[in-house]
Coordinates of C-alpha atoms in Angstrom, one line a residue:
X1397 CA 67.9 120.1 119.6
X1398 CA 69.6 123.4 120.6
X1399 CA 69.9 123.8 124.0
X1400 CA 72.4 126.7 123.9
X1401 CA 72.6 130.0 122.9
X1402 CA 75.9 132.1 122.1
X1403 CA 76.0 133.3 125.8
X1404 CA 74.9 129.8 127.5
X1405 CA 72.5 127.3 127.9
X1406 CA 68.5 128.3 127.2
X1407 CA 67.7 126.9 130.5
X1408 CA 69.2 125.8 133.9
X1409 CA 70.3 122.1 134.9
X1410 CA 67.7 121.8 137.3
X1411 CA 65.1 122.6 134.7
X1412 CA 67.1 120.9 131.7
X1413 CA 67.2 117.9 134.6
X1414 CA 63.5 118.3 135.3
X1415 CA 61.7 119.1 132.1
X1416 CA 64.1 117.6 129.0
X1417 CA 66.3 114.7 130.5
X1418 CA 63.8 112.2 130.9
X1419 CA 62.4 112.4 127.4
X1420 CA 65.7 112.4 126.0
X1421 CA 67.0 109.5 128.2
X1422 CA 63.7 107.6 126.5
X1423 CA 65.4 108.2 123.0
X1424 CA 68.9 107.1 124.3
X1425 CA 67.3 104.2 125.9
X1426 CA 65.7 103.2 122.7
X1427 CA 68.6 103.6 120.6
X1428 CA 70.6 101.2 122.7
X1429 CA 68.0 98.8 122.7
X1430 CA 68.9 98.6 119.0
X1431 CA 72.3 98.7 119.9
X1432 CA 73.2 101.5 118.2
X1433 CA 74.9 104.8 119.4
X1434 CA 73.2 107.8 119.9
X1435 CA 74.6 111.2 119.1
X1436 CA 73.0 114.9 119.7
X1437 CA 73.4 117.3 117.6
X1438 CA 72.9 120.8 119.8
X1439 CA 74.6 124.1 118.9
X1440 CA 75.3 127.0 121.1
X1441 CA 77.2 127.1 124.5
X1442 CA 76.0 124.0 126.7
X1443 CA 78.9 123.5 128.7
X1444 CA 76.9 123.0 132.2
X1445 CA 74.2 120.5 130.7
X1446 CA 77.1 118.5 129.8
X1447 CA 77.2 116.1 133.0
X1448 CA 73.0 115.1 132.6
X1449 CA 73.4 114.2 129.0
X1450 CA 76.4 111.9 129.9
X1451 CA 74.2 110.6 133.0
X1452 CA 71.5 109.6 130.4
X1453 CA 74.5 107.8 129.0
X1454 CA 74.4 109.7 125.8
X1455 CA 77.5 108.4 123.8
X1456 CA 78.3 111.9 121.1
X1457 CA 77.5 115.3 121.0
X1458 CA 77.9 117.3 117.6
X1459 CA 78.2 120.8 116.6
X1460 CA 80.5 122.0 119.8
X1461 CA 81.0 125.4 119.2
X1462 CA 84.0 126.5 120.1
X1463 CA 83.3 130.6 120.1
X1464 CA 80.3 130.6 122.4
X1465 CA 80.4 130.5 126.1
X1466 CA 81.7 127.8 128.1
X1467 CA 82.6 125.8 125.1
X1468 CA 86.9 125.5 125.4
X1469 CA 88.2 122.8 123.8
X1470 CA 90.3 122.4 126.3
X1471 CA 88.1 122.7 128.9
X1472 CA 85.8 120.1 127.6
X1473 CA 88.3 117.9 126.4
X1474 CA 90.1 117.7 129.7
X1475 CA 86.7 117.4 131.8
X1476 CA 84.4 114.7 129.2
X1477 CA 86.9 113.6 126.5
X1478 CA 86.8 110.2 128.4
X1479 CA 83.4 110.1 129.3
X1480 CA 81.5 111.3 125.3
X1481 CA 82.6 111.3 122.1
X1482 CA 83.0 115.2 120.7
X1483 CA 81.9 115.6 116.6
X1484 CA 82.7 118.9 115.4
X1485 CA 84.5 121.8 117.1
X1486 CA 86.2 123.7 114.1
X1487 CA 84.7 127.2 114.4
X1488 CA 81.8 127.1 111.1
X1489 CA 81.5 131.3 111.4
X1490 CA 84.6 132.8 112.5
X1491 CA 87.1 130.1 111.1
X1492 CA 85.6 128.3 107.7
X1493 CA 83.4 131.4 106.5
X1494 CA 85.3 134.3 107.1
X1495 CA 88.9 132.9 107.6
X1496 CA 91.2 132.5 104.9
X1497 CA 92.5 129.4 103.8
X1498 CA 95.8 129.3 106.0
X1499 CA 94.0 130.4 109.2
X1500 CA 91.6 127.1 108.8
X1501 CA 94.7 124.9 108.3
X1502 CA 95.9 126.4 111.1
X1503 CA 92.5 126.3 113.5
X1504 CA 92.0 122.6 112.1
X1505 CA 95.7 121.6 113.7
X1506 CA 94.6 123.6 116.8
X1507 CA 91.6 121.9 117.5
X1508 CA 92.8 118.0 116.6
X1509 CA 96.0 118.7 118.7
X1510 CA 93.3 119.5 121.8
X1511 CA 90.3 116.9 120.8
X1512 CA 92.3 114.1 119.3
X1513 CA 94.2 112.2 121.6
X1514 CA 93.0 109.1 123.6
X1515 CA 90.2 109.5 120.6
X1516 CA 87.0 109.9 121.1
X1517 CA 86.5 112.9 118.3
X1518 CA 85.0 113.4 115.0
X1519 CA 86.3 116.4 113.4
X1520 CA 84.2 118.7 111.4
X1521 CA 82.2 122.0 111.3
X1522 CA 80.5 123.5 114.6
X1523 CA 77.1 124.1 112.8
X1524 CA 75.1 121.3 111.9
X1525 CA 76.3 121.4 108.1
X1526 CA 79.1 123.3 106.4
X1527 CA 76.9 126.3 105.7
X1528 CA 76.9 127.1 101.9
X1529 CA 78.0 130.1 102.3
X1530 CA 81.5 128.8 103.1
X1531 CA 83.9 129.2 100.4
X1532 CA 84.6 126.3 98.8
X1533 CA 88.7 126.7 99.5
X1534 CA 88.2 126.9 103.3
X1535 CA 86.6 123.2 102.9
X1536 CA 88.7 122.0 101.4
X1537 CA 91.6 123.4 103.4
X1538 CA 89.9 121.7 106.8
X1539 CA 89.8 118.6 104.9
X1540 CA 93.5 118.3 103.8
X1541 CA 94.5 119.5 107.6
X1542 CA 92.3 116.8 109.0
X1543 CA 94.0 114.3 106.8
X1544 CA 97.5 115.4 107.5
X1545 CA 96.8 115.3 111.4
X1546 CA 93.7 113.3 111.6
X1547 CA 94.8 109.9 111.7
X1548 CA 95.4 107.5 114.6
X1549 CA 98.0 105.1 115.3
X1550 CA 99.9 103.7 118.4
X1551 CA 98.0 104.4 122.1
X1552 CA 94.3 105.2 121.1
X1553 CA 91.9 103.8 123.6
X1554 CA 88.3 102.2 121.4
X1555 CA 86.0 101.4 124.8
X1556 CA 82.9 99.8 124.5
X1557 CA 80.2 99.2 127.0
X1558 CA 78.7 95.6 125.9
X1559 CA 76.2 94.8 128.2
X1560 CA 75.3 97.0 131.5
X1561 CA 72.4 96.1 133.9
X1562 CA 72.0 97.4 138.1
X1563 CA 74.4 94.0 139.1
X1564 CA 76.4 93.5 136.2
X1565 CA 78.7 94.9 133.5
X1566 CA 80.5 93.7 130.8
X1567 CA 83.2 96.1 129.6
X1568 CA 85.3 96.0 126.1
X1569 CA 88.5 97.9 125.9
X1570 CA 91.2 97.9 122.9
X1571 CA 94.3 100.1 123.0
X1572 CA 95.9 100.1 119.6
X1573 CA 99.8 99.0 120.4
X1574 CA 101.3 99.0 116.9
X1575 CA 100.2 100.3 113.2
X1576 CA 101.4 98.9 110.2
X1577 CA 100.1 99.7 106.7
X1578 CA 96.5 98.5 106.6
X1579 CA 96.8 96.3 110.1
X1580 CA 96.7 97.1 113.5
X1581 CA 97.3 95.0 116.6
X1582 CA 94.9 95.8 119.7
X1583 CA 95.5 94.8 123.0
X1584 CA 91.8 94.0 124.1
X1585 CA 90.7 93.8 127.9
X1586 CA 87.0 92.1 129.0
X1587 CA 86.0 93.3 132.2
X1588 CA 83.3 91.8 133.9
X1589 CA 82.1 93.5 137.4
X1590 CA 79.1 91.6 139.4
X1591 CA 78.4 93.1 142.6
X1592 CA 82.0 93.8 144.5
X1593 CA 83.5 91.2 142.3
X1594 CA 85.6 91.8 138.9
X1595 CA 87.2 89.9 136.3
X1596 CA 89.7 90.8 133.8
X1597 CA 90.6 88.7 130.7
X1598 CA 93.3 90.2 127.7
X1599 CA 93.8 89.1 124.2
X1600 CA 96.0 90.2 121.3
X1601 CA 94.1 90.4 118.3
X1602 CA 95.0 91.8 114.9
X1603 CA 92.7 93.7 112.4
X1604 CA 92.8 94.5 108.9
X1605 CA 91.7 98.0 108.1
X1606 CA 89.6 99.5 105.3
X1607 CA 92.2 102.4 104.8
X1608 CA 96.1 102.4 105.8
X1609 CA 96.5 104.6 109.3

């Protein structure tokens, strides 16, 4: 599903809007009716079809590719890092395959200092796989950097939409407030809004984790 070439999107908004949306909010749709999330994998620069996919309610996009147009971390990070969840973003060509070791450590701390806090990112390579003619040092170099800097402790925000319908929603939150070995305490909020009206309730509740943060 790439919708982007190095230069910009392969088609307009208003066509993208016209043409692709529908079809792809069908497969959004239908993934949620599972309740499961959906995530796009699309390579190239997007950047302006952005707002439709996140109107279809599309909940990740993978690949971002940081060296074609439009696509700044920063930019994107600042504009949707609240509204999608970003997988990828560490430059596959320029970076993993022709860099050397230190320069992917060092692109792999620039791009989770931009895309990692409040969460909502994956990192990983901008293609669709780490191509194999990466050498096998700069892999391993993005993967130590991502687990020196890639964890999260105290302030990250986990939001879930539960249930959404015309008249109602019913909004999850948890904000991680303190990390401690293998358990974290969240401080969850339920919203409920119906019509003009909302309701907020909070809990404390404390999780054990798979891995220590």
């Amino acid at each position: 599903n790439d919708f982007g070439s190095q230069n910009g999107p392969l088609l307009g908004p208003d066509l993208f809007d016209r043409f692709i949306l529908p079809h792809l909010k069908r497969l959004i749709d239908l993934g949620h009716a599972y309740h499961l999330r959906v995530q796009l994998h699309c390579c190239g620069g997007f950047a302006p079809l952005i707002p439709l996919m996140i109107k279809a309610r599309l909940d990740g996009l993978h690949g971002i590719q940081p060296d074609c147009r439009g696509m700044d971390l920063r930019l994107l990070k600042a504009e949707y890092g609240e509204k999608i969840l970003f997988n990828g973003a560490i430059d596959s060509h320029n970076v993993l395959i022709d860099g050397t070791s230190k320069t992917v450590r060092q692109k792999t701390h620039e791009a989770l200092d931009i895309m990692k806090p409040g969460g909502g990112y994956v990192a990983g390579a901008s293609h669709d796989t780490i191509l194999e003619e990466t050498p096998l040092e700069n892999v391993v170099a993005m993967f130590d950097a991502i687990r020196e800097l890639g964890n999260y402790t105290e302030g990250l925000r986990i939001q879930y939409y539960v249930f959404s319908s015309d008249d109602l929603i019913l909004q999850l939150q948890g904000i991680v407030k303190e990390v401690s070995g293998t358990r974290a305490l969240y401080q969850v909020n339920f919203d409920v809004h119906c019509g003009d009206s909302r309701t907020r309730a909070q809990y404390m509740v404390e999780m054990v984790l798979r891995y220590p943060m």
